PDB file of C-alpha atoms in Angstrom:
ATOM      1  CA  UNK A   1      11.186 -29.491  23.509  1.00 55.00           C
ATOM      2  CA  UNK A   2       7.394 -31.007  23.558  1.00 76.00           C
ATOM      3  CA  UNK A   3       5.275 -31.108  20.443  1.00 89.00           C
ATOM      4  CA  UNK A   4       3.431 -27.971  20.098  1.00 95.00           C
ATOM      5  CA  UNK A   5       0.364 -27.359  17.628  1.00 97.00           C
ATOM      6  CA  UNK A   6       1.210 -25.461  14.824  1.00 97.00           C
ATOM      7  CA  UNK A   7      -0.130 -21.896  16.082  1.00 97.00           C
ATOM      8  CA  UNK A   8       1.587 -22.914  19.532  1.00 96.00           C
ATOM      9  CA  UNK A   9       4.572 -22.950  17.291  1.00 95.00           C
ATOM     10  CA  UNK A  10       4.011 -19.689  15.274  1.00 95.00           C
ATOM     11  CA  UNK A  11       3.036 -18.102  18.804  1.00 94.00           C
ATOM     12  CA  UNK A  12       6.429 -19.221  20.411  1.00 92.00           C
ATOM     13  CA  UNK A  13       8.321 -18.338  16.559  1.00 91.00           C
ATOM     14  CA  UNK A  14       6.815 -15.102  16.464  1.00 92.00           C
ATOM     15  CA  UNK A  15       6.100 -13.392  20.219  1.00 89.00           C
ATOM     16  CA  UNK A  16       7.820 -14.936  22.291  1.00 86.00           C
ATOM     17  CA  UNK A  17       9.425 -11.978  25.108  1.00 84.00           C
ATOM     18  CA  UNK A  18      12.572 -12.683  24.350  1.00 80.00           C
ATOM     19  CA  UNK A  19      13.299 -15.270  21.474  1.00 83.00           C
ATOM     20  CA  UNK A  20      10.295 -14.551  19.156  1.00 85.00           C
ATOM     21  CA  UNK A  21      11.302 -12.827  16.710  1.00 87.00           C
ATOM     22  CA  UNK A  22       9.427  -8.891  16.769  1.00 83.00           C
ATOM     23  CA  UNK A  23      11.268  -9.358  20.975  1.00 78.00           C
ATOM     24  CA  UNK A  24      14.670  -9.701  18.659  1.00 69.00           C
ATOM     25  CA  UNK A  25      14.034  -6.737  16.833  1.00 62.00           C
ATOM     26  CA  UNK A  26      12.020  -7.820  13.644  1.00 54.00           C
ATOM     27  CA  UNK A  27       9.800  -4.662  12.291  1.00 51.00           C
ATOM     28  CA  UNK A  28       8.359  -3.069   8.660  1.00 47.00           C
ATOM     29  CA  UNK A  29      10.720  -0.504   7.871  1.00 39.00           C
ATOM     30  CA  UNK A  30      12.900  -0.162   5.014  1.00 42.00           C
ATOM     31  CA  UNK A  31      15.316  -1.073   7.516  1.00 44.00           C
ATOM     32  CA  UNK A  32      13.442  -4.177   8.540  1.00 45.00           C
ATOM     33  CA  UNK A  33      12.388  -6.684   7.156  1.00 44.00           C
ATOM     34  CA  UNK A  34       8.786  -6.259   5.454  1.00 51.00           C
ATOM     35  CA  UNK A  35       7.451  -2.906   3.869  1.00 73.00           C
ATOM     36  CA  UNK A  36       4.310  -2.243   4.219  1.00 86.00           C
ATOM     37  CA  UNK A  37       2.180   0.467   3.188  1.00 93.00           C
ATOM     38  CA  UNK A  38       2.890   2.803   6.134  1.00 94.00           C
ATOM     39  CA  UNK A  39       6.531   2.714   5.589  1.00 91.00           C
ATOM     40  CA  UNK A  40       6.293   3.420   1.305  1.00 92.00           C
ATOM     41  CA  UNK A  41       5.894   7.196   3.064  1.00 92.00           C
ATOM     42  CA  UNK A  42       3.704  10.267   4.512  1.00 94.00           C
ATOM     43  CA  UNK A  43       1.323   9.479   1.790  1.00 96.00           C
ATOM     44  CA  UNK A  44      -0.503   6.434   3.153  1.00 97.00           C
ATOM     45  CA  UNK A  45      -1.116   8.234   6.566  1.00 97.00           C
ATOM     46  CA  UNK A  46      -2.369  11.351   4.383  1.00 96.00           C
ATOM     47  CA  UNK A  47      -5.424   9.206   2.853  1.00 97.00           C
ATOM     48  CA  UNK A  48      -6.207   7.681   6.725  1.00 98.00           C
ATOM     49  CA  UNK A  49      -6.152  10.949   7.754  1.00 98.00           C
ATOM     50  CA  UNK A  50      -8.319  11.581   5.050  1.00 98.00           C
ATOM     51  CA  UNK A  51     -10.202   8.360   5.885  1.00 98.00           C
ATOM     52  CA  UNK A  52     -10.476  10.214   9.187  1.00 98.00           C
ATOM     53  CA  UNK A  53     -11.805  12.693   8.764  1.00 98.00           C
ATOM     54  CA  UNK A  54     -15.183  11.376   6.889  1.00 98.00           C
ATOM     55  CA  UNK A  55     -15.658   8.923   9.476  1.00 98.00           C
ATOM     56  CA  UNK A  56     -15.488  11.525  12.122  1.00 98.00           C
ATOM     57  CA  UNK A  57     -17.604  13.864  10.343  1.00 98.00           C
ATOM     58  CA  UNK A  58     -20.275  10.766   9.503  1.00 97.00           C
ATOM     59  CA  UNK A  59     -20.512  10.439  13.503  1.00 98.00           C
ATOM     60  CA  UNK A  60     -21.431  14.137  13.829  1.00 97.00           C
ATOM     61  CA  UNK A  61     -17.622  15.071  15.239  1.00 98.00           C
ATOM     62  CA  UNK A  62     -17.355  13.170  18.587  1.00 98.00           C
ATOM     63  CA  UNK A  63     -15.413  13.988  21.109  1.00 97.00           C
ATOM     64  CA  UNK A  64     -13.974  12.014  22.279  1.00 97.00           C
ATOM     65  CA  UNK A  65     -12.564  10.555  18.430  1.00 98.00           C
ATOM     66  CA  UNK A  66     -11.167   7.364  19.485  1.00 98.00           C
ATOM     67  CA  UNK A  67      -8.892   5.364  17.039  1.00 98.00           C
ATOM     68  CA  UNK A  68      -7.420   2.454  17.905  1.00 98.00           C
ATOM     69  CA  UNK A  69      -4.895   0.887  15.778  1.00 98.00           C
ATOM     70  CA  UNK A  70      -4.314  -2.605  16.299  1.00 97.00           C
ATOM     71  CA  UNK A  71      -0.482  -4.072  15.432  1.00 94.00           C
ATOM     72  CA  UNK A  72       0.835  -0.891  15.293  1.00 94.00           C
ATOM     73  CA  UNK A  73       4.295  -2.185  14.746  1.00 90.00           C
ATOM     74  CA  UNK A  74       7.076   1.020  15.678  1.00 91.00           C
ATOM     75  CA  UNK A  75       4.086   3.654  15.133  1.00 94.00           C
ATOM     76  CA  UNK A  76       4.667   5.016  11.978  1.00 94.00           C
ATOM     77  CA  UNK A  77       0.885   5.095  11.042  1.00 97.00           C
ATOM     78  CA  UNK A  78       0.574   6.781  14.251  1.00 97.00           C
ATOM     79  CA  UNK A  79       3.247   9.101  13.303  1.00 97.00           C
ATOM     80  CA  UNK A  80       2.113  10.101   9.574  1.00 96.00           C
ATOM     81  CA  UNK A  81      -1.528  10.231  10.016  1.00 98.00           C
ATOM     82  CA  UNK A  82       0.049  13.873  12.956  1.00 97.00           C
ATOM     83  CA  UNK A  83       1.950  14.966   9.859  1.00 95.00           C
ATOM     84  CA  UNK A  84      -1.246  15.176   8.057  1.00 95.00           C
ATOM     85  CA  UNK A  85      -3.293  17.232  10.308  1.00 96.00           C
ATOM     86  CA  UNK A  86      -6.480  15.986  10.215  1.00 98.00           C
ATOM     87  CA  UNK A  87      -9.599  17.929  10.946  1.00 98.00           C
ATOM     88  CA  UNK A  88     -10.348  15.939  14.193  1.00 98.00           C
ATOM     89  CA  UNK A  89      -7.093  16.492  15.475  1.00 97.00           C
ATOM     90  CA  UNK A  90      -8.837  18.371  18.508  1.00 97.00           C
ATOM     91  CA  UNK A  91     -10.969  15.285  19.281  1.00 98.00           C
ATOM     92  CA  UNK A  92      -8.316  12.788  18.405  1.00 98.00           C
ATOM     93  CA  UNK A  93      -7.869  10.016  20.541  1.00 98.00           C
ATOM     94  CA  UNK A  94      -4.974   7.709  18.808  1.00 98.00           C
ATOM     95  CA  UNK A  95      -4.718   4.379  21.020  1.00 98.00           C
ATOM     96  CA  UNK A  96      -1.628   2.221  19.672  1.00 98.00           C
ATOM     97  CA  UNK A  97      -1.622  -2.099  20.445  1.00 97.00           C
ATOM     98  CA  UNK A  98       1.522  -3.490  19.870  1.00 94.00           C
ATOM     99  CA  UNK A  99       2.689  -6.220  21.856  1.00 90.00           C
ATOM    100  CA  UNK A 100       6.623  -5.790  21.455  1.00 86.00           C
ATOM    101  CA  UNK A 101       7.460  -4.003  23.990  1.00 86.00           C
ATOM    102  CA  UNK A 102      10.808  -3.483  21.295  1.00 84.00           C
ATOM    103  CA  UNK A 103       8.205  -1.475  18.740  1.00 87.00           C
ATOM    104  CA  UNK A 104       6.152   0.109  21.444  1.00 92.00           C
ATOM    105  CA  UNK A 105       8.907   1.938  22.875  1.00 92.00           C
ATOM    106  CA  UNK A 106       8.947   3.729  19.300  1.00 92.00           C
ATOM    107  CA  UNK A 107       5.722   5.138  19.371  1.00 96.00           C
ATOM    108  CA  UNK A 108       5.279   9.240  18.944  1.00 95.00           C
ATOM    109  CA  UNK A 109       4.258  11.524  21.964  1.00 94.00           C
ATOM    110  CA  UNK A 110       0.505  11.672  21.698  1.00 95.00           C
ATOM    111  CA  UNK A 111      -0.822   8.521  21.745  1.00 97.00           C
ATOM    112  CA  UNK A 112      -1.769   6.261  24.296  1.00 97.00           C
ATOM    113  CA  UNK A 113       0.434   3.124  23.973  1.00 96.00           C
ATOM    114  CA  UNK A 114      -0.785  -0.885  24.943  1.00 96.00           C
ATOM    115  CA  UNK A 115      -0.360  -3.750  25.015  1.00 95.00           C
ATOM    116  CA  UNK A 116      -3.688  -4.962  23.842  1.00 96.00           C
ATOM    117  CA  UNK A 117      -7.779  -3.318  23.141  1.00 96.00           C
ATOM    118  CA  UNK A 118      -8.912  -0.692  24.904  1.00 95.00           C
ATOM    119  CA  UNK A 119     -11.703  -2.494  27.951  1.00 92.00           C
ATOM    120  CA  UNK A 120     -14.094   0.187  27.448  1.00 93.00           C
ATOM    121  CA  UNK A 121     -16.364   0.735  24.600  1.00 95.00           C
ATOM    122  CA  UNK A 122     -15.394   3.400  22.112  1.00 97.00           C
ATOM    123  CA  UNK A 123     -16.625   5.792  19.288  1.00 98.00           C
ATOM    124  CA  UNK A 124     -14.300   5.967  16.665  1.00 98.00           C
ATOM    125  CA  UNK A 125     -12.718   3.236  14.732  1.00 98.00           C
ATOM    126  CA  UNK A 126     -10.371  -0.155  15.165  1.00 98.00           C
ATOM    127  CA  UNK A 127      -8.042   0.030  12.013  1.00 98.00           C
ATOM    128  CA  UNK A 128      -5.573  -3.224  11.622  1.00 98.00           C
ATOM    129  CA  UNK A 129      -2.861  -2.309   9.246  1.00 96.00           C
ATOM    130  CA  UNK A 130      -1.205  -6.290   8.080  1.00 94.00           C
ATOM    131  CA  UNK A 131      -2.033  -7.138  11.658  1.00 95.00           C
ATOM    132  CA  UNK A 132      -4.301  -9.853  10.777  1.00 97.00           C
ATOM    133  CA  UNK A 133      -2.206 -12.162   8.647  1.00 95.00           C
ATOM    134  CA  UNK A 134       0.664 -12.460  11.470  1.00 93.00           C
ATOM    135  CA  UNK A 135      -1.695 -13.744  14.024  1.00 96.00           C
ATOM    136  CA  UNK A 136      -1.235 -17.530  15.076  1.00 96.00           C
ATOM    137  CA  UNK A 137      -3.126 -20.066  12.719  1.00 97.00           C
ATOM    138  CA  UNK A 138      -3.982 -23.743  12.556  1.00 98.00           C
ATOM    139  CA  UNK A 139      -2.871 -25.547   9.726  1.00 98.00           C
ATOM    140  CA  UNK A 140      -4.680 -28.591   8.139  1.00 98.00           C
ATOM    141  CA  UNK A 141      -3.835 -31.201   5.886  1.00 97.00           C
ATOM    142  CA  UNK A 142      -6.274 -33.100   3.798  1.00 96.00           C
ATOM    143  CA  UNK A 143      -5.384 -36.993   3.406  1.00 96.00           C
ATOM    144  CA  UNK A 144      -6.973 -40.407   1.844  1.00 94.00           C
ATOM    145  CA  UNK A 145      -8.552 -41.152   5.516  1.00 93.00           C
ATOM    146  CA  UNK A 146     -10.141 -37.311   6.545  1.00 93.00           C
ATOM    147  CA  UNK A 147      -8.344 -34.225   7.932  1.00 96.00           C
ATOM    148  CA  UNK A 148      -5.388 -33.981  10.023  1.00 97.00           C
ATOM    149  CA  UNK A 149      -3.360 -30.975  12.047  1.00 97.00           C
ATOM    150  CA  UNK A 150      -0.077 -30.344  11.321  1.00 97.00           C
ATOM    151  CA  UNK A 151       2.496 -30.836  14.660  1.00 97.00           C
ATOM    152  CA  UNK A 152       5.700 -29.274  15.032  1.00 96.00           C
ATOM    153  CA  UNK A 153       8.022 -31.879  17.245  1.00 93.00           C
ATOM    154  CA  UNK A 154      11.478 -30.844  17.503  1.00 86.00           C
ATOM    155  CA  UNK A 155      11.602 -28.791  14.435  1.00 87.00           C
ATOM    156  CA  UNK A 156       9.829 -31.371  12.459  1.00 93.00           C
ATOM    157  CA  UNK A 157       5.973 -31.489  11.071  1.00 95.00           C
ATOM    158  CA  UNK A 158       3.818 -34.184  12.084  1.00 95.00           C
ATOM    159  CA  UNK A 159       0.655 -34.988  10.801  1.00 97.00           C
ATOM    160  CA  UNK A 160      -2.185 -36.057  13.839  1.00 96.00           C
ATOM    161  CA  UNK A 161      -5.198 -37.274  12.555  1.00 97.00           C
ATOM    162  CA  UNK A 162      -8.113 -35.353  13.694  1.00 97.00           C
ATOM    163  CA  UNK A 163     -11.945 -37.267  15.030  1.00 95.00           C
ATOM    164  CA  UNK A 164     -14.940 -36.569  12.815  1.00 91.00           C
ATOM    165  CA  UNK A 165     -15.914 -34.189  15.605  1.00 94.00           C
ATOM    166  CA  UNK A 166     -12.681 -32.504  16.124  1.00 95.00           C
ATOM    167  CA  UNK A 167     -12.688 -31.027  12.275  1.00 95.00           C
ATOM    168  CA  UNK A 168     -13.170 -26.953  12.035  1.00 96.00           C
ATOM    169  CA  UNK A 169     -16.105 -25.791  10.558  1.00 95.00           C
ATOM    170  CA  UNK A 170     -14.459 -24.427   8.002  1.00 96.00           C
ATOM    171  CA  UNK A 171     -12.632 -27.903   6.871  1.00 95.00           C
ATOM    172  CA  UNK A 172     -15.709 -29.525   6.844  1.00 93.00           C
ATOM    173  CA  UNK A 173     -17.254 -26.572   4.681  1.00 92.00           C
ATOM    174  CA  UNK A 174     -14.050 -27.775   1.685  1.00 89.00           C
ATOM    175  CA  UNK A 175     -16.080 -30.663   0.160  1.00 79.00           C
ATOM    176  CA  UNK A 176     -14.090 -30.969  -2.582  1.00 85.00           C
ATOM    177  CA  UNK A 177     -10.676 -30.601  -1.679  1.00 91.00           C
ATOM    178  CA  UNK A 178      -8.127 -32.750  -3.100  1.00 93.00           C
ATOM    179  CA  UNK A 179      -6.030 -35.352  -1.031  1.00 95.00           C
ATOM    180  CA  UNK A 180      -2.641 -32.915   0.285  1.00 96.00           C
ATOM    181  CA  UNK A 181      -4.471 -30.037  -0.092  1.00 97.00           C
ATOM    182  CA  UNK A 182      -3.935 -27.969   3.274  1.00 97.00           C
ATOM    183  CA  UNK A 183      -5.384 -24.846   4.721  1.00 97.00           C
ATOM    184  CA  UNK A 184      -5.019 -22.703   7.565  1.00 98.00           C
ATOM    185  CA  UNK A 185      -7.237 -22.171  10.559  1.00 98.00           C
ATOM    186  CA  UNK A 186      -7.610 -18.533  11.231  1.00 98.00           C
ATOM    187  CA  UNK A 187      -9.141 -18.965  14.571  1.00 97.00           C
ATOM    188  CA  UNK A 188      -7.172 -15.820  16.644  1.00 97.00           C
ATOM    189  CA  UNK A 189      -8.197 -13.317  13.458  1.00 98.00           C
ATOM    190  CA  UNK A 190     -12.095 -14.426  13.788  1.00 98.00           C
ATOM    191  CA  UNK A 191     -11.458 -14.005  17.407  1.00 97.00           C
ATOM    192  CA  UNK A 192     -10.061 -10.667  17.188  1.00 98.00           C
ATOM    193  CA  UNK A 193     -12.677  -9.672  14.632  1.00 98.00           C
ATOM    194  CA  UNK A 194     -14.875 -10.329  17.375  1.00 97.00           C
ATOM    195  CA  UNK A 195     -13.325  -8.554  20.323  1.00 97.00           C
ATOM    196  CA  UNK A 196     -12.635  -5.083  17.629  1.00 98.00           C
ATOM    197  CA  UNK A 197     -17.005  -5.327  16.495  1.00 98.00           C
ATOM    198  CA  UNK A 198     -17.661  -5.505  20.558  1.00 97.00           C
ATOM    199  CA  UNK A 199     -15.299  -2.620  21.407  1.00 97.00           C
ATOM    200  CA  UNK A 200     -16.741  -0.198  18.958  1.00 98.00           C
ATOM    201  CA  UNK A 201     -20.300   1.159  20.145  1.00 97.00           C
ATOM    202  CA  UNK A 202     -20.398   3.468  16.773  1.00 98.00           C
ATOM    203  CA  UNK A 203     -17.813   3.449  13.734  1.00 98.00           C
ATOM    204  CA  UNK A 204     -16.014   0.474  12.286  1.00 98.00           C
ATOM    205  CA  UNK A 205     -14.264  -1.578  12.223  1.00 98.00           C
ATOM    206  CA  UNK A 206     -10.772  -1.175   9.303  1.00 98.00           C
ATOM    207  CA  UNK A 207      -8.810  -4.251   7.896  1.00 98.00           C
ATOM    208  CA  UNK A 208      -5.943  -3.966   5.458  1.00 98.00           C
ATOM    209  CA  UNK A 209      -4.139  -6.958   4.173  1.00 96.00           C
ATOM    210  CA  UNK A 210      -3.473  -9.517   1.807  1.00 93.00           C
ATOM    211  CA  UNK A 211      -6.486 -11.966   1.554  1.00 96.00           C
ATOM    212  CA  UNK A 212      -8.326 -14.744   0.092  1.00 96.00           C
ATOM    213  CA  UNK A 213     -10.584 -17.750   0.518  1.00 97.00           C
ATOM    214  CA  UNK A 214     -10.125 -20.756   2.422  1.00 97.00           C
ATOM    215  CA  UNK A 215     -11.292 -22.367  -0.873  1.00 96.00           C
ATOM    216  CA  UNK A 216      -8.478 -20.620  -3.301  1.00 96.00           C
ATOM    217  CA  UNK A 217      -5.931 -21.129  -0.551  1.00 97.00           C
ATOM    218  CA  UNK A 218      -6.674 -24.842  -0.696  1.00 96.00           C
ATOM    219  CA  UNK A 219      -6.484 -25.293  -4.736  1.00 95.00           C
ATOM    220  CA  UNK A 220      -3.140 -24.006  -4.558  1.00 95.00           C
ATOM    221  CA  UNK A 221       0.385 -24.279  -3.093  1.00 95.00           C
ATOM    222  CA  UNK A 222       1.202 -23.430   0.133  1.00 95.00           C
ATOM    223  CA  UNK A 223       3.926 -21.895  -0.642  1.00 93.00           C
ATOM    224  CA  UNK A 224       1.636 -19.099  -2.063  1.00 94.00           C
ATOM    225  CA  UNK A 225       0.205 -18.098   0.878  1.00 96.00           C
ATOM    226  CA  UNK A 226       2.269 -18.886   3.679  1.00 95.00           C
ATOM    227  CA  UNK A 227       4.715 -16.847   3.682  1.00 92.00           C
ATOM    228  CA  UNK A 228       8.073 -15.931   5.679  1.00 91.00           C
ATOM    229  CA  UNK A 229       9.906 -12.779   5.269  1.00 85.00           C
ATOM    230  CA  UNK A 230      13.907 -11.653   6.400  1.00 78.00           C
ATOM    231  CA  UNK A 231      15.772  -8.568   5.285  1.00 69.00           C
ATOM    232  CA  UNK A 232      12.998  -7.874   2.689  1.00 52.00           C
ATOM    233  CA  UNK A 233      12.830 -11.258   0.847  1.00 67.00           C
ATOM    234  CA  UNK A 234      11.148 -13.791   0.802  1.00 73.00           C
ATOM    235  CA  UNK A 235      12.981 -16.750   3.144  1.00 77.00           C
ATOM    236  CA  UNK A 236      12.594 -20.142   4.091  1.00 79.00           C
ATOM    237  CA  UNK A 237      10.747 -22.750   5.600  1.00 86.00           C
ATOM    238  CA  UNK A 238       8.505 -21.332   8.496  1.00 90.00           C
ATOM    239  CA  UNK A 239      10.335 -24.163  10.940  1.00 89.00           C
ATOM    240  CA  UNK A 240      13.609 -22.908   9.862  1.00 86.00           C
ATOM    241  CA  UNK A 241      15.636 -21.399  13.002  1.00 83.00           C
ATOM    242  CA  UNK A 242      12.099 -20.026  14.969  1.00 86.00           C
ATOM    243  CA  UNK A 243      11.913 -16.256  15.537  1.00 82.00           C
ATOM    244  CA  UNK A 244      15.022 -15.528  12.882  1.00 83.00           C
ATOM    245  CA  UNK A 245      12.032 -14.586  10.096  1.00 88.00           C
ATOM    246  CA  UNK A 246       8.838 -13.040   9.838  1.00 89.00           C
ATOM    247  CA  UNK A 247       5.895 -15.996   9.110  1.00 92.00           C
ATOM    248  CA  UNK A 248       2.374 -14.311   7.140  1.00 93.00           C
ATOM    249  CA  UNK A 249      -0.561 -15.833   6.160  1.00 96.00           C
ATOM    250  CA  UNK A 250      -3.264 -14.574   3.179  1.00 96.00           C
ATOM    251  CA  UNK A 251      -6.618 -13.372   5.529  1.00 98.00           C
ATOM    252  CA  UNK A 252      -9.377 -16.054   4.726  1.00 98.00           C
ATOM    253  CA  UNK A 253     -12.168 -13.469   4.246  1.00 98.00           C
ATOM    254  CA  UNK A 254     -14.992 -16.350   4.174  1.00 97.00           C
ATOM    255  CA  UNK A 255     -13.544 -16.882   7.919  1.00 98.00           C
ATOM    256  CA  UNK A 256     -14.179 -13.317   9.167  1.00 98.00           C
ATOM    257  CA  UNK A 257     -17.290 -13.290   7.453  1.00 97.00           C
ATOM    258  CA  UNK A 258     -18.634 -16.191   9.708  1.00 95.00           C
ATOM    259  CA  UNK A 259     -18.240 -13.721  12.421  1.00 96.00           C
ATOM    260  CA  UNK A 260     -19.532 -11.366  10.373  1.00 97.00           C
ATOM    261  CA  UNK A 261     -19.437 -10.628   6.455  1.00 97.00           C
ATOM    262  CA  UNK A 262     -18.181  -6.678   6.054  1.00 98.00           C
ATOM    263  CA  UNK A 263     -19.965  -3.591   4.913  1.00 98.00           C
ATOM    264  CA  UNK A 264     -17.658  -2.742   2.523  1.00 97.00           C
ATOM    265  CA  UNK A 265     -14.945  -5.010   0.369  1.00 97.00           C
ATOM    266  CA  UNK A 266     -13.003  -3.597  -1.512  1.00 98.00           C
ATOM    267  CA  UNK A 267      -9.165  -3.290  -2.923  1.00 97.00           C
ATOM    268  CA  UNK A 268      -6.704  -0.852  -1.583  1.00 97.00           C
ATOM    269  CA  UNK A 269      -6.386   0.729  -4.613  1.00 96.00           C
ATOM    270  CA  UNK A 270     -10.187   1.956  -4.666  1.00 97.00           C
ATOM    271  CA  UNK A 271     -10.062   2.824  -0.689  1.00 98.00           C
ATOM    272  CA  UNK A 272      -7.412   5.059  -1.289  1.00 97.00           C
ATOM    273  CA  UNK A 273      -9.221   6.901  -4.707  1.00 97.00           C
ATOM    274  CA  UNK A 274     -12.486   6.562  -2.715  1.00 97.00           C
ATOM    275  CA  UNK A 275     -10.514   8.749  -0.150  1.00 97.00           C
ATOM    276  CA  UNK A 276      -8.919  11.663  -2.193  1.00 95.00           C
ATOM    277  CA  UNK A 277      -5.456   9.793  -3.037  1.00 96.00           C
ATOM    278  CA  UNK A 278      -5.628  11.455  -6.184  1.00 92.00           C
ATOM    279  CA  UNK A 279      -6.244  14.914  -5.231  1.00 91.00           C
ATOM    280  CA  UNK A 280      -3.141  14.360  -2.639  1.00 90.00           C
ATOM    281  CA  UNK A 281      -1.361  13.224  -5.483  1.00 87.00           C
ATOM    282  CA  UNK A 282      -2.445  15.800  -8.083  1.00 83.00           C
ATOM    283  CA  UNK A 283      -0.899  18.603  -5.696  1.00 80.00           C
ATOM    284  CA  UNK A 284       2.414  16.839  -5.576  1.00 76.00           C
ATOM    285  CA  UNK A 285       2.822  17.224  -9.441  1.00 81.00           C
ATOM    286  CA  UNK A 286       1.891  20.436  -9.219  1.00 76.00           C
ATOM    287  CA  UNK A 287       4.362  21.055  -6.765  1.00 75.00           C
ATOM    288  CA  UNK A 288       7.080  18.893  -8.604  1.00 69.00           C
ATOM    289  CA  UNK A 289       6.436  20.839 -11.863  1.00 71.00           C
ATOM    290  CA  UNK A 290       7.017  24.511 -10.175  1.00 72.00           C
ATOM    291  CA  UNK A 291       9.686  23.436  -7.980  1.00 80.00           C
ATOM    292  CA  UNK A 292      11.830  20.596  -9.765  1.00 75.00           C
ATOM    293  CA  UNK A 293      14.174  23.423 -10.619  1.00 74.00           C
ATOM    294  CA  UNK A 294      14.602  24.385  -7.343  1.00 76.00           C
ATOM    295  CA  UNK A 295      15.459  20.737  -5.951  1.00 75.00           C
ATOM    296  CA  UNK A 296      14.087  22.305  -2.619  1.00 70.00           C
ATOM    297  CA  UNK A 297      12.690  19.838  -0.116  1.00 75.00           C
ATOM    298  CA  UNK A 298       9.507  20.813  -1.225  1.00 72.00           C
ATOM    299  CA  UNK A 299       9.733  19.233  -4.756  1.00 71.00           C
ATOM    300  CA  UNK A 300      11.658  16.371  -2.910  1.00 74.00           C
ATOM    301  CA  UNK A 301       8.883  15.732  -1.019  1.00 78.00           C
ATOM    302  CA  UNK A 302       6.513  16.092  -4.011  1.00 72.00           C
ATOM    303  CA  UNK A 303       8.312  13.255  -6.410  1.00 79.00           C
ATOM    304  CA  UNK A 304       8.127  11.185  -3.300  1.00 82.00           C
ATOM    305  CA  UNK A 305       4.246  11.554  -3.184  1.00 86.00           C
ATOM    306  CA  UNK A 306       4.216  10.828  -6.699  1.00 89.00           C
ATOM    307  CA  UNK A 307       6.438   7.461  -6.925  1.00 90.00           C
ATOM    308  CA  UNK A 308       4.420   6.259  -3.369  1.00 94.00           C
ATOM    309  CA  UNK A 309       0.849   7.031  -5.196  1.00 94.00           C
ATOM    310  CA  UNK A 310       2.501   4.418  -7.769  1.00 93.00           C
ATOM    311  CA  UNK A 311       3.569   2.063  -5.188  1.00 93.00           C
ATOM    312  CA  UNK A 312       0.096   2.193  -2.903  1.00 96.00           C
ATOM    313  CA  UNK A 313      -1.835   1.756  -5.819  1.00 95.00           C
ATOM    314  CA  UNK A 314       0.001  -0.717  -7.720  1.00 95.00           C
ATOM    315  CA  UNK A 315      -2.401  -3.507  -9.021  1.00 93.00           C
ATOM    316  CA  UNK A 316      -0.011  -6.076  -8.718  1.00 91.00           C
ATOM    317  CA  UNK A 317       1.730  -5.062  -5.686  1.00 91.00           C
ATOM    318  CA  UNK A 318       0.344  -2.924  -2.348  1.00 92.00           C
ATOM    319  CA  UNK A 319      -3.199  -2.002  -4.363  1.00 92.00           C
ATOM    320  CA  UNK A 320      -4.314  -5.157  -4.794  1.00 92.00           C
ATOM    321  CA  UNK A 321      -4.602  -5.589  -0.677  1.00 96.00           C
ATOM    322  CA  UNK A 322      -7.824  -5.953   0.114  1.00 97.00           C
ATOM    323  CA  UNK A 323      -9.880  -3.439   2.560  1.00 98.00           C
ATOM    324  CA  UNK A 324     -12.466  -4.956   4.363  1.00 98.00           C
ATOM    325  CA  UNK A 325     -15.265  -2.167   6.827  1.00 98.00           C
ATOM    326  CA  UNK A 326     -17.496  -3.538   9.154  1.00 98.00           C
ATOM    327  CA  UNK A 327     -20.043  -0.038  10.235  1.00 98.00           C
ATOM    328  CA  UNK A 328     -21.319  -0.809  13.797  1.00 97.00           C
ATOM    329  CA  UNK A 329     -24.012   0.989  15.670  1.00 91.00           C
ATOM    330  CA  UNK A 330     -26.882   3.699  14.370  1.00 77.00           C
TER     331      UNK A 330
END
């Protein structure tokens, strides 16, 4: 096997059409390898449906109102948004974008399932929930002689010194990084943001993910921000058995901001509260109180809504995720 840069290794390990993690069946969900907000239950999709309605009204109810969900996985969010019955449903054109053919095959009826972002401008929303953390990234280490890049050679890391002219700008900006510190260089994530912003004629781009800054990551051990998952557990070294585990990284907000600073930047908990999760929670509590003694499906769903809300807004868990929004157009 030829020596490859770390991002090239990740591209193969995650997205190879036959041997990559996602081609081999890796996915989100309770029976999958990791749990994202949509898989917690239908409440997240119900709140997103409310947000879509608000954004649709802000745009004077366009028809069509296009929602492009990038990195749609098995289509859980699209399914729960439809289940919530948003006001904008009659105008809604919902496009799911997913590279994995196996996951794309699970997308619900009524959506446009694609491999890549649409080519034509849209009025609406581009939404990426836990996508950018999965995009391959370069990995740099500060040495006593300057910056070096991590390459993978036969399953072993190799540090390749970089000439000053080849050091990415984000690394040169880290003036006080100690020897041994590492940083991710998220070129694919920033390129994706540029493409998403160019796609939206009027509307917004919304990114939900765990996030940090490059400087903060440089000050922490890489194992805290470069993580692997398999079967809902933290797994091993990223170089172990490529294709058998998910590899993720915290999203560097400052690197995205170099493309364009976000107009909104808040926690997932605050975003969900702004779009009515408390109202939906109160509704669930009332239903549970009225029907708990019956133990019927409505009672069970109401009780589930309470536990889902706790998980989605947990400041030590999903509630700490960041929601970044970029507004586009007049």
